[in-house]
Coordinates of C-alpha atoms (C1' of nucleotides) in Angstrom, one line a residue:
Chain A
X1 CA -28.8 21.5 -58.7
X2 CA -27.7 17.8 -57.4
X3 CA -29.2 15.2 -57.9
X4 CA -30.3 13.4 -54.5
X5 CA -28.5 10.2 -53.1
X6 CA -30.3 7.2 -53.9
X7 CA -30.6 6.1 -50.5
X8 CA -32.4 9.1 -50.2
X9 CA -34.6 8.6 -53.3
X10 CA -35.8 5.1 -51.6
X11 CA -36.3 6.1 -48.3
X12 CA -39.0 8.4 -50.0
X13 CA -40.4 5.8 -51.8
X14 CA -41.3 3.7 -48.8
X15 CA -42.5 6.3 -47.1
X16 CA -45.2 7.0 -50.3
X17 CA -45.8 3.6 -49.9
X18 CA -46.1 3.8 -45.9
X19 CA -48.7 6.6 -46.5
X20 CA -50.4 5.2 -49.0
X21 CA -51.4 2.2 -46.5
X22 CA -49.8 -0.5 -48.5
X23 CA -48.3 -1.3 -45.5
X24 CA -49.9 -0.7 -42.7
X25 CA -48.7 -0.3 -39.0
X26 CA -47.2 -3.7 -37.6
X27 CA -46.6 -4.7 -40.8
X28 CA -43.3 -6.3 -41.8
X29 CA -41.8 -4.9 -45.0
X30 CA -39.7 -7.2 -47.8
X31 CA -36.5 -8.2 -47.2
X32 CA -33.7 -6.0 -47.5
X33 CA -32.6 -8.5 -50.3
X34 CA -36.5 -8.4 -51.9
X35 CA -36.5 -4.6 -52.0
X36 CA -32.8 -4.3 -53.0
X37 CA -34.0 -6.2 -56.2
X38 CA -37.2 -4.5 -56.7
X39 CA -35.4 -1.1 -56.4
X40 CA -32.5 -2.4 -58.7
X41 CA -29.8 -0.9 -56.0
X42 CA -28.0 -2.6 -53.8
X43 CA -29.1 -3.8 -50.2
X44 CA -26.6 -0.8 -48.7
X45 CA -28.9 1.4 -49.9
X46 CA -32.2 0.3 -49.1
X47 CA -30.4 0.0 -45.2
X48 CA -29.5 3.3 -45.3
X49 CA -33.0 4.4 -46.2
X50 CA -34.6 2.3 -43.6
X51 CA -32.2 3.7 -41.2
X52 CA -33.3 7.9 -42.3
X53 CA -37.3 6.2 -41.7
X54 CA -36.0 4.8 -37.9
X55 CA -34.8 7.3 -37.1
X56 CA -37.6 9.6 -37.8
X57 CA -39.8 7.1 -36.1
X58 CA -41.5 5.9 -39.1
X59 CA -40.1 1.9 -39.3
X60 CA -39.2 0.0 -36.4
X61 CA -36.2 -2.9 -37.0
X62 CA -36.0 -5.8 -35.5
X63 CA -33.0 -7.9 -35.6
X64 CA -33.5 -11.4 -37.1
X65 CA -37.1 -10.5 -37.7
X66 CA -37.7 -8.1 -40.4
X67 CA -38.2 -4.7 -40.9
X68 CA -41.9 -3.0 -39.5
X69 CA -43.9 0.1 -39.6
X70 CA -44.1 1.5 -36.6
X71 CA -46.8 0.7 -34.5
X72 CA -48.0 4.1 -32.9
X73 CA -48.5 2.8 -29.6
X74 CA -51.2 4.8 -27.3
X75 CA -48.9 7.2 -25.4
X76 CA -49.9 8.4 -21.6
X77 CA -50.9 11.4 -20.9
X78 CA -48.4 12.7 -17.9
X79 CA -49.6 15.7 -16.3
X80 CA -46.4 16.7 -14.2
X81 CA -47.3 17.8 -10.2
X82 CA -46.3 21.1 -10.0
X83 CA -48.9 21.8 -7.1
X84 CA -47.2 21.3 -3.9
X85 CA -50.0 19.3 -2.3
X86 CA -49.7 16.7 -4.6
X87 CA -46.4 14.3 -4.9
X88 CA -45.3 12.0 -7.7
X89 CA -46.8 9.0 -6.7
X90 CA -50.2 10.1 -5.9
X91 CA -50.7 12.2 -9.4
X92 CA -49.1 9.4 -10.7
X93 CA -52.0 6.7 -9.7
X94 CA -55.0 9.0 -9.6
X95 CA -53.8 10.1 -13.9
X96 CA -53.6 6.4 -14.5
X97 CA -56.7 5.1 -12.7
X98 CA -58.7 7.9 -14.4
X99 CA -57.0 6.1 -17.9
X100 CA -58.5 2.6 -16.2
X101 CA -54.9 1.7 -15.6
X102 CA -53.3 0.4 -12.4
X103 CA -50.3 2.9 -11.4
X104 CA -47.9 1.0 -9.4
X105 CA -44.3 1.8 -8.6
X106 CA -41.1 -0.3 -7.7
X107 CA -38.4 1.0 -5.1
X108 CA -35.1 0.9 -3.6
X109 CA -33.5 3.2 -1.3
X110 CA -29.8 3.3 -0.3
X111 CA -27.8 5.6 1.8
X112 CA -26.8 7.1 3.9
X113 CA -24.5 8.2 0.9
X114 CA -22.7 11.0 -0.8
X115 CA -24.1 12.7 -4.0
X116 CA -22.2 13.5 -7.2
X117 CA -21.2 16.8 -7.7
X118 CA -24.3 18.0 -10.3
X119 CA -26.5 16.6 -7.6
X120 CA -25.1 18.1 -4.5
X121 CA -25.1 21.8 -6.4
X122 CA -28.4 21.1 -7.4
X123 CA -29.3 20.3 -3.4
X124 CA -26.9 23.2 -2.2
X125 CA -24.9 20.2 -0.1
X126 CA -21.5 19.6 -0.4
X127 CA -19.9 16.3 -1.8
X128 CA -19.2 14.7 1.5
X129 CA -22.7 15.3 2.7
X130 CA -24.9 12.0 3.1
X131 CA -28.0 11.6 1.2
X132 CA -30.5 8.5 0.5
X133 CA -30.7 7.8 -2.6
X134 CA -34.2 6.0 -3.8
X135 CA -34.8 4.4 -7.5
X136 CA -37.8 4.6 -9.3
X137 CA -39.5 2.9 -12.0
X138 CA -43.5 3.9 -12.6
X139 CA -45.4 1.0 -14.2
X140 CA -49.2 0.9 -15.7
X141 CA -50.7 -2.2 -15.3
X142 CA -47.3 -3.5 -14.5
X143 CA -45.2 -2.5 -17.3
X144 CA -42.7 0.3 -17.0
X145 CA -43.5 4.0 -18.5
X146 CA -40.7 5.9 -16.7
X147 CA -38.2 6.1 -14.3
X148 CA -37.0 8.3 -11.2
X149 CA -34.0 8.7 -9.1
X150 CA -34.9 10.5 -6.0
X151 CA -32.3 12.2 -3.6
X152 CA -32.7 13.7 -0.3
X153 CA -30.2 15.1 2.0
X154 CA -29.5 12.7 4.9
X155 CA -29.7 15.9 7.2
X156 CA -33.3 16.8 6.4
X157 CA -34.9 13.4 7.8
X158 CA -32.5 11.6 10.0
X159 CA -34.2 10.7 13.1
X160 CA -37.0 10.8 11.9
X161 CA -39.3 8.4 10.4
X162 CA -39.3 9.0 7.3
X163 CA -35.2 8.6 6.8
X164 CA -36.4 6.6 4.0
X165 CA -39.1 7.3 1.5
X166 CA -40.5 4.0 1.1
X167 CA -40.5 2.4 4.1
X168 CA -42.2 3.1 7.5
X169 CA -45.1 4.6 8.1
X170 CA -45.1 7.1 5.4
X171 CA -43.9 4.9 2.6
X172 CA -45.8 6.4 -0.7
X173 CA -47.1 9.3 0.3
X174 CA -44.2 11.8 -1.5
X175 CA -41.7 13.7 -0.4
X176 CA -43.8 17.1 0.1
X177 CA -46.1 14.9 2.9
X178 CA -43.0 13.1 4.6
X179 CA -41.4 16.6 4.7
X180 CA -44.4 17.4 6.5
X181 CA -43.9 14.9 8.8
X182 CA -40.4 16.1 9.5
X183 CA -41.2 19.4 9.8
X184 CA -40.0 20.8 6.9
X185 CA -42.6 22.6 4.7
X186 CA -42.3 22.5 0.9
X187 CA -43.1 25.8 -0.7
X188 CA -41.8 25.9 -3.9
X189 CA -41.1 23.0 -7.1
X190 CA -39.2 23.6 -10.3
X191 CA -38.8 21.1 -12.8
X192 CA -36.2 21.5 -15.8
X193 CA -37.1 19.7 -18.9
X194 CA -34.2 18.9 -21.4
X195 CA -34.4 16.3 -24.5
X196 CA -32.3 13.2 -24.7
X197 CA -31.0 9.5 -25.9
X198 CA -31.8 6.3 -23.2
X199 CA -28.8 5.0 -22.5
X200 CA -28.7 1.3 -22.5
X201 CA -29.8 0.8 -19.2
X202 CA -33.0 3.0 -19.0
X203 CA -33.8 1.5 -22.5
X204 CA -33.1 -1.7 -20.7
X205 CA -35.9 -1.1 -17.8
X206 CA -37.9 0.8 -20.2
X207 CA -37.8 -1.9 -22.7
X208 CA -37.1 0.5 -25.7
X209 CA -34.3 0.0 -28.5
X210 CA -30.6 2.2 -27.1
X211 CA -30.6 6.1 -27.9
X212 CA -34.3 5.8 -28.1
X213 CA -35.5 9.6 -27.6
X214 CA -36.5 10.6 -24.2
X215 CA -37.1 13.8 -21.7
X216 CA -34.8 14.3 -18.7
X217 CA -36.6 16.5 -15.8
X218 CA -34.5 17.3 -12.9
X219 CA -36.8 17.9 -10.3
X220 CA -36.2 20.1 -7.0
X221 CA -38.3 20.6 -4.1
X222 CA -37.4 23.6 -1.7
X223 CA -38.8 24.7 1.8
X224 CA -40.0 28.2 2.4
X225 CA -36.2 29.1 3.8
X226 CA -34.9 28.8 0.3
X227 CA -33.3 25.1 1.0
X228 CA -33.7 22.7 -1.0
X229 CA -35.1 19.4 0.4
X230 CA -35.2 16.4 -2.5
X231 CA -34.5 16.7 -6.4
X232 CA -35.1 14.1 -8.4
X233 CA -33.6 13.0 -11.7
X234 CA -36.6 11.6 -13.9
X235 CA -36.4 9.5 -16.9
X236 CA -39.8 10.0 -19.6
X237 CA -39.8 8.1 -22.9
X238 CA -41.5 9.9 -25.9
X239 CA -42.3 7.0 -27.3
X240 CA -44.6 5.7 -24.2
X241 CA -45.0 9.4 -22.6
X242 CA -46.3 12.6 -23.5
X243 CA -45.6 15.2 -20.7
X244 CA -48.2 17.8 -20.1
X245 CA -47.8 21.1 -17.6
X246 CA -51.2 22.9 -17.4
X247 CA -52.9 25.4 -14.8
X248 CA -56.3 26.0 -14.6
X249 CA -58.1 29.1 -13.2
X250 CA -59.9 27.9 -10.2
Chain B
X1 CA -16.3 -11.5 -23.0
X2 CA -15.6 -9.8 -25.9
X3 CA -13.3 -7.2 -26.4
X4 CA -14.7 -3.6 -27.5
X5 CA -14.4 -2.5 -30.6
X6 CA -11.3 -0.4 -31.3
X7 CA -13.2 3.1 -32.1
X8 CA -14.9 2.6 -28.5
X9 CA -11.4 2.6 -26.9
X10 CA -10.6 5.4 -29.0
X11 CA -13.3 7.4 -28.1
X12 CA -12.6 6.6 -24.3
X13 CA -9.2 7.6 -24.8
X14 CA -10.0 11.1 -26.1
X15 CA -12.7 11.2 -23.6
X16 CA -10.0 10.7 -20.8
X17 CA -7.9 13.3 -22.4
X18 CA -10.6 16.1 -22.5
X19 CA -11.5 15.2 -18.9
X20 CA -7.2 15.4 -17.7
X21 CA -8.2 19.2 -19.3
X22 CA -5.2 18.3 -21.5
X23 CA -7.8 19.8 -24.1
X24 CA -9.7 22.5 -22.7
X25 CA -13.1 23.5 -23.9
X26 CA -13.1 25.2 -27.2
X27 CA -9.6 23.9 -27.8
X28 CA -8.9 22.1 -31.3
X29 CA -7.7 18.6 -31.3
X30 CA -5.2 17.4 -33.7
X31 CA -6.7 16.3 -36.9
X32 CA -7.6 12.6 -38.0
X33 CA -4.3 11.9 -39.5
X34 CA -2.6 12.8 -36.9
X35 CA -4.9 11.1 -34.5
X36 CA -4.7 7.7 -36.3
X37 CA -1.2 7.9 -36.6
X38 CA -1.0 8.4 -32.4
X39 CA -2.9 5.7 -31.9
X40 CA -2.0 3.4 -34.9
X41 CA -5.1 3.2 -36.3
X42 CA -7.0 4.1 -39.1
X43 CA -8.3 7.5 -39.7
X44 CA -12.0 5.8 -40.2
X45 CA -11.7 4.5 -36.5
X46 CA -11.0 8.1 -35.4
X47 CA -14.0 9.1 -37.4
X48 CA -16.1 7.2 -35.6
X49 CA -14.6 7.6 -32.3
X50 CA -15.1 11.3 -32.7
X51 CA -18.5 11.0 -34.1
X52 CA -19.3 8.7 -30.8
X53 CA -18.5 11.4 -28.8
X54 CA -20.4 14.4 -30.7
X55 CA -23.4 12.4 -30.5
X56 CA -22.8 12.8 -26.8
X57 CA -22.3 16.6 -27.3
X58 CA -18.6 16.4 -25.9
X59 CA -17.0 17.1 -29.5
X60 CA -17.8 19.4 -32.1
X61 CA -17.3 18.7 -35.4
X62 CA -16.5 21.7 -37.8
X63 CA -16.1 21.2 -41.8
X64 CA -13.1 22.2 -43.2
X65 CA -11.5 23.8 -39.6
X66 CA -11.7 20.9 -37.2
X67 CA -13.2 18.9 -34.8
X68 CA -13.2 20.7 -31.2
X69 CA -14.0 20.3 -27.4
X70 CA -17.6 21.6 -27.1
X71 CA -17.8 24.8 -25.0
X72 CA -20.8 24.6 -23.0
X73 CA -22.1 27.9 -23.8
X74 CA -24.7 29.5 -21.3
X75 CA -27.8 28.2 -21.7
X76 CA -30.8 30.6 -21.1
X77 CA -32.9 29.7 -18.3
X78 CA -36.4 29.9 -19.6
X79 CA -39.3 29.8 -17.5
X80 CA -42.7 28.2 -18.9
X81 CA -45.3 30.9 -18.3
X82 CA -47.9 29.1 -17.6
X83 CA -50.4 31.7 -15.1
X84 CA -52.7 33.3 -17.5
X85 CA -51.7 36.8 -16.9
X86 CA -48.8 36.9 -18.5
X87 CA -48.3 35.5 -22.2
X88 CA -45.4 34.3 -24.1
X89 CA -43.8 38.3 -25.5
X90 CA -43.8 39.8 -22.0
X91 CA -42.7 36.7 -20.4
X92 CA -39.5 36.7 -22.6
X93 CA -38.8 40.2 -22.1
X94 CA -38.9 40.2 -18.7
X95 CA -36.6 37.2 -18.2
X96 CA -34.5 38.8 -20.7
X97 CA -33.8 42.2 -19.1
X98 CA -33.2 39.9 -15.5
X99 CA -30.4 38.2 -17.1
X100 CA -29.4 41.5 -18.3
X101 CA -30.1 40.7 -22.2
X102 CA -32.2 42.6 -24.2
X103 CA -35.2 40.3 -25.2
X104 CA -37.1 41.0 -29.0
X105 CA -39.1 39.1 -31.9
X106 CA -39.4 38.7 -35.4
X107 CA -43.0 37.9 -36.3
X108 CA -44.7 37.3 -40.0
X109 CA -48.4 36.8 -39.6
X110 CA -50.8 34.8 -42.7
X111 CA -54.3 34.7 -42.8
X112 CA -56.9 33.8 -43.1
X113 CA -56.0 30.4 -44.5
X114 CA -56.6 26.8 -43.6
X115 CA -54.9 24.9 -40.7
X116 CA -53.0 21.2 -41.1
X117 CA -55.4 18.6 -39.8
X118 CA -52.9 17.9 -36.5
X119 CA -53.3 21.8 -35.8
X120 CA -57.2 21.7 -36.2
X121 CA -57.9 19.2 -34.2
X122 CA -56.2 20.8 -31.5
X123 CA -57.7 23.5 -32.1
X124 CA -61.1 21.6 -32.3
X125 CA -62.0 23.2 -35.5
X126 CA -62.7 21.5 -39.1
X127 CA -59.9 21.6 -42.0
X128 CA -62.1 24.4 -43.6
X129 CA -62.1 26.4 -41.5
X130 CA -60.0 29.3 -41.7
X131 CA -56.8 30.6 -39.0
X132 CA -54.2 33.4 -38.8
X133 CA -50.6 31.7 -38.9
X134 CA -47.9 33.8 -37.2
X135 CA -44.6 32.7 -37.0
X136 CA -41.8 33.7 -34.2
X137 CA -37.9 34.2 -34.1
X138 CA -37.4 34.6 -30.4
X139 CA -34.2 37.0 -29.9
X140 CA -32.0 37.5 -26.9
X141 CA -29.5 40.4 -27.8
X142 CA -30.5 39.8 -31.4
X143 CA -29.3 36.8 -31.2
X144 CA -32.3 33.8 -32.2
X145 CA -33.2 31.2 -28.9
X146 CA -36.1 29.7 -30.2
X147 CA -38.7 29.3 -32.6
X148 CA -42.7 29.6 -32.4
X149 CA -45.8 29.2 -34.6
X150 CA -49.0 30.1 -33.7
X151 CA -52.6 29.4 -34.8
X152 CA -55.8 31.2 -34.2
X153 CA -59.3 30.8 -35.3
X154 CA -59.8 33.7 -37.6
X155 CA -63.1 33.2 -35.9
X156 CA -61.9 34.1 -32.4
X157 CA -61.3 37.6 -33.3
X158 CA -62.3 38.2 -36.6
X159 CA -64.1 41.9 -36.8
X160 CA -62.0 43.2 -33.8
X161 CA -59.2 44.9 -33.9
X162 CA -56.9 42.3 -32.7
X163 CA -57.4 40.0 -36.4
X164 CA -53.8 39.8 -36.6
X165 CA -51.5 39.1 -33.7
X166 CA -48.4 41.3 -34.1
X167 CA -50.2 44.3 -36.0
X168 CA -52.7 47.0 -34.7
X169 CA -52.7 48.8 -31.6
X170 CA -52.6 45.4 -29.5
X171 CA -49.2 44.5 -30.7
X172 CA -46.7 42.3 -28.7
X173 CA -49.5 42.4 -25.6
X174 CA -49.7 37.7 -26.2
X175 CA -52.4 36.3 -26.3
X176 CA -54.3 36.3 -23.6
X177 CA -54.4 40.5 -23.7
X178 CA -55.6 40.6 -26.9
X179 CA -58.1 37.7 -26.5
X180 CA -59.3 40.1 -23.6
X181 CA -60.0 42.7 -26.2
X182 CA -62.0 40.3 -28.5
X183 CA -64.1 39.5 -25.2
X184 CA -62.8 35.7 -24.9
X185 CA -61.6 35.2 -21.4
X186 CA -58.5 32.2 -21.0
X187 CA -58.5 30.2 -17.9
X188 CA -56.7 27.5 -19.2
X189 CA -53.2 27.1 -20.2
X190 CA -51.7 23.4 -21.1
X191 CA -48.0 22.7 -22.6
X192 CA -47.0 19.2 -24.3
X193 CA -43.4 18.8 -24.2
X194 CA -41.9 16.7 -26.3
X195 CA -38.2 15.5 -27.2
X196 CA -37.0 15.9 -31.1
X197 CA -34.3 17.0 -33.3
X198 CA -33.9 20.0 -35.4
X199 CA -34.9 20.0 -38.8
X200 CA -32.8 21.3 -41.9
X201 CA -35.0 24.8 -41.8
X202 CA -34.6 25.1 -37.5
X203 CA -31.4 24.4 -37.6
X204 CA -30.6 27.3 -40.3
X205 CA -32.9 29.5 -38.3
X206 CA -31.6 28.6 -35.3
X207 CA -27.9 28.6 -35.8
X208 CA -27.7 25.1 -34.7
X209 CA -26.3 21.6 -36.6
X210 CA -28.9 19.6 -38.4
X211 CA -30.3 17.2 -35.9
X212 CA -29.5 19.0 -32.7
X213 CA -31.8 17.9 -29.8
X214 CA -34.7 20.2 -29.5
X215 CA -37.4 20.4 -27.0
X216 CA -41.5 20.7 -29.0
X217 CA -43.6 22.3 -27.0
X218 CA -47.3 22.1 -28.2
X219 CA -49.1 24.9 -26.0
X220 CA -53.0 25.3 -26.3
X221 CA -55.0 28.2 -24.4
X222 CA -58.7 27.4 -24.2
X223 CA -61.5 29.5 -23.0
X224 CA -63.6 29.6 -19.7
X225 CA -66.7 27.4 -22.1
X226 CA -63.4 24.8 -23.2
X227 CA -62.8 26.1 -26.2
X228 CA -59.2 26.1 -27.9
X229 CA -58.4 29.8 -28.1
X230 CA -54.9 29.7 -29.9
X231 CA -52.6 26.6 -29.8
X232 CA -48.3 27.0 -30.7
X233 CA -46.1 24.7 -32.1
X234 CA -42.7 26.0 -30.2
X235 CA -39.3 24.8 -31.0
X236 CA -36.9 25.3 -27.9
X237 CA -33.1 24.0 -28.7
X238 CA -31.4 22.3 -26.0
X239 CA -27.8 24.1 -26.9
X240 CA -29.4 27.8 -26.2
X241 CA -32.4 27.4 -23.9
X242 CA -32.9 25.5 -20.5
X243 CA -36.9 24.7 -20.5
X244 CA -38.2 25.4 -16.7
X245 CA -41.5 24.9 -15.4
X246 CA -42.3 26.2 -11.7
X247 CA -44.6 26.9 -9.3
X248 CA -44.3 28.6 -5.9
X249 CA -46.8 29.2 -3.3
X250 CA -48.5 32.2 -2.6
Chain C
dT1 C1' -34.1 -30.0 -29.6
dC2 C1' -31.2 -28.3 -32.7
dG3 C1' -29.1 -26.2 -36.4
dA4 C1' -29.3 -24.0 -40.8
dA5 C1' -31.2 -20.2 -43.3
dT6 C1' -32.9 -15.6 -43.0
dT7 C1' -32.8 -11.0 -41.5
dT8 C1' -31.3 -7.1 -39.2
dG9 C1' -27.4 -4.6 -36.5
dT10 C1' -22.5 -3.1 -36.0
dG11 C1' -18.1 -1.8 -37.3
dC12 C1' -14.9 -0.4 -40.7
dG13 C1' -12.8 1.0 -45.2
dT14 C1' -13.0 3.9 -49.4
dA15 C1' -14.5 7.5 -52.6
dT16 C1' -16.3 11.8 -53.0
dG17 C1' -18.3 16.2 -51.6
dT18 C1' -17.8 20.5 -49.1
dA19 C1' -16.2 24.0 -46.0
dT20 C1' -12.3 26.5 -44.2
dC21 C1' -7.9 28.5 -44.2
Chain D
dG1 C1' -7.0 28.4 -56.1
dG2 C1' -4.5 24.8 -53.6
dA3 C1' -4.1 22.3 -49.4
dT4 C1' -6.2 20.6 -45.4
dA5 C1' -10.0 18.8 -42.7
dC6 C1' -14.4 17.3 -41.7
dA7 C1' -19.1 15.3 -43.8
dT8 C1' -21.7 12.1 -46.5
dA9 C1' -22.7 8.1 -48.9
dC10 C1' -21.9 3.5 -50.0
dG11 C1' -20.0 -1.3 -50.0
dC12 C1' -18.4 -5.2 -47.4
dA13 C1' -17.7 -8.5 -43.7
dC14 C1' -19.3 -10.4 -39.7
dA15 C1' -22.0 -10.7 -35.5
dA16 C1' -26.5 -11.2 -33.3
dA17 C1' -31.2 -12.3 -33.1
dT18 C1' -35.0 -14.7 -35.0
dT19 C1' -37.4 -18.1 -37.5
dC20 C1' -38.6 -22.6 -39.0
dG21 C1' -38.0 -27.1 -40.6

DNA sequence: TCGAATTTGTGCGTATGTATC
DNA sequence: GGATACATACGCACAAATTCG
């Protein structure tokens, strides 16, 4: 039998405190230095035992501030459109007005221009097809809960009106109604959920710490001939989302 | 601006290598030594280097043999079943035998015996009261994909012949089947998905690294009056299994 | 306003443990 | 069982962010 590290031994000795509310959430915990001595070890040690209750989501560091309990912060319930009448941007505002939250979005299209090579499979284009590529970021009453990049071929809209997803007369209405519009009827979605780390830009927009733990849905919309007509790469935060697929019997 | 730190340019340099297929997945890379000794560094910059890029799942790091290009081994394509007609077992199978695998379980069920607070209130019943715990190993050639635990009110079914989930003559059928025979009808089907990392007993059970990224599903039937029927803690790891949720129109 | 003290974050080196061959 | 190679834990130095007088 081994004895356990004593970085190990610490880290469980916050945590007994942690759950025996002698801190509570939002609290700042002693100093590194302050524990160090009350733990007779060294400050190495009590790091490496904050850094175990980080990572498992149970303290929150803040550099130059101190050391926290996390703050369980309300999460949103995101019920994922898998209906085809319904896009992202509508389910996205009706879920957050029923939470008495505004559900905005921010946008910006470019194109026409080529896809990367994941992306084009995933579209059944090749790499020297043109696409428009649009950005995403969701916000609730103005702060940012997730993120989408959204790309259609260039082939499926151009001249039409709705070349561009939002701008022109259609601007917000999702891709399943703008297909509509260009004649193209959506018939089937698929969405393929797969964990992750943020990379420092989405923890940037996001406004989360780097590596923070998300879920990466790639998205694909296809028409009744089998084609696929948008896919979208979508960014969800754990720590501000929980994602939620249900059907209902009518 | 300030230079990067040397184990960054390290870990760009072997990156560039793997990507010039001058190591091919699967393929060993020289050790540390001789690593540091290319690149006139230290072994502990190599170290973290290489631990840079097995965070990012590029590397693989094996004790004692080496540290190696990580084959991307097939991922299983697993579709959510989320219509209420067909449950978890026959799902698997079926998806199974299309990809040409042979799909079975392991199951252990316990009962009657109370349910963690997290699991009751979920289910919307008190800490007293009383469930049947069964617990899944998902197999795909005998081979384990993922993990599942399920709770039921032992109140649900108790006097009918479906009191355990895996035993009697209802064996296998999921759920919703056997619910059927206790004369509870589901209509309602909801998934939570959430990202993670394995723990020390998933990852054994799983064949997977401690800390692999894991997808947790938290899936709850409920009853045509709103009642929770059965709700499942299921642990889907990123390396074997592709999480997929679709829908197609009639 | 500014700057020093405090506190956490990052990177690296070393010692030791453990798995593989 | 020895040699080799990766894994874990810890200590140290310095950078970055924050706080406060």
């Amino acid at each position: 039998m081994r004895e356990q590290p004593p970085s190990l031994r610490i880290a469980e000795a916050l945590q007994q405190r942690i759950s025996d509310q002698e801190w509570a959430p939002g609290d700042r915990l002693p100093s590194r230095a302050q524990l160090a001595q009350e733990y007779e070890c060294t400050e190495a040690i009590v790091r490496r035992a904050q850094e175990r209750l980080i990572a498992e989501g149970v303290l929150e560091g803040r550099a130059g501030s101190g050391t926290y309990v996390a703050a369980q912060r309300e999460r949103l319930r995101l019920v994922r459109p898998l209906a085809r009448e319904i896009g992202e941007q509508e389910s996205f505002r009706t879920q957050m007005a029923a939470l008495g939250k505004r559900g905005t979005w921010d946008s910006r299209s470019e194109g026409p221009l080529t896809a990367p090579t994941t992306v084009a499979a995933r579209l059944g284009i090749t790499e020297a097809d043109y696409c428009v590529r649009t950005s995403y970021e969701y916000l609730a009453d103005s702060k940012p809960v997730y993120l989408a990049t959204s790309w259609e071929p260039y082939s499926m809209t151009s001249g039409s009106l709705v070349v561009l997803p939002e701008g022109g007369p259609h601007a917000g209405q999702g891709v399943v109604r703008r297909m509509a519009e260009a004649g193209v009827k959506v018939t089937r979605a698929v969405e393929r959920a797969n964990p992750g780390n943020a990379n420092a830009e989405e923890a940037h927009l996001l406004g989360l710490l780097r590596g923070a733990s998300v879920t990466r849905i790639q998205r694909t919309y296809y028409s009744s001939d089998g084609r696929a007509v948008e896919t979208a790469d979508i960014v969800v935060p754990a720590a501000l989302c929980e994602i939620v697929y249900e059907s209902t019997e009518g």
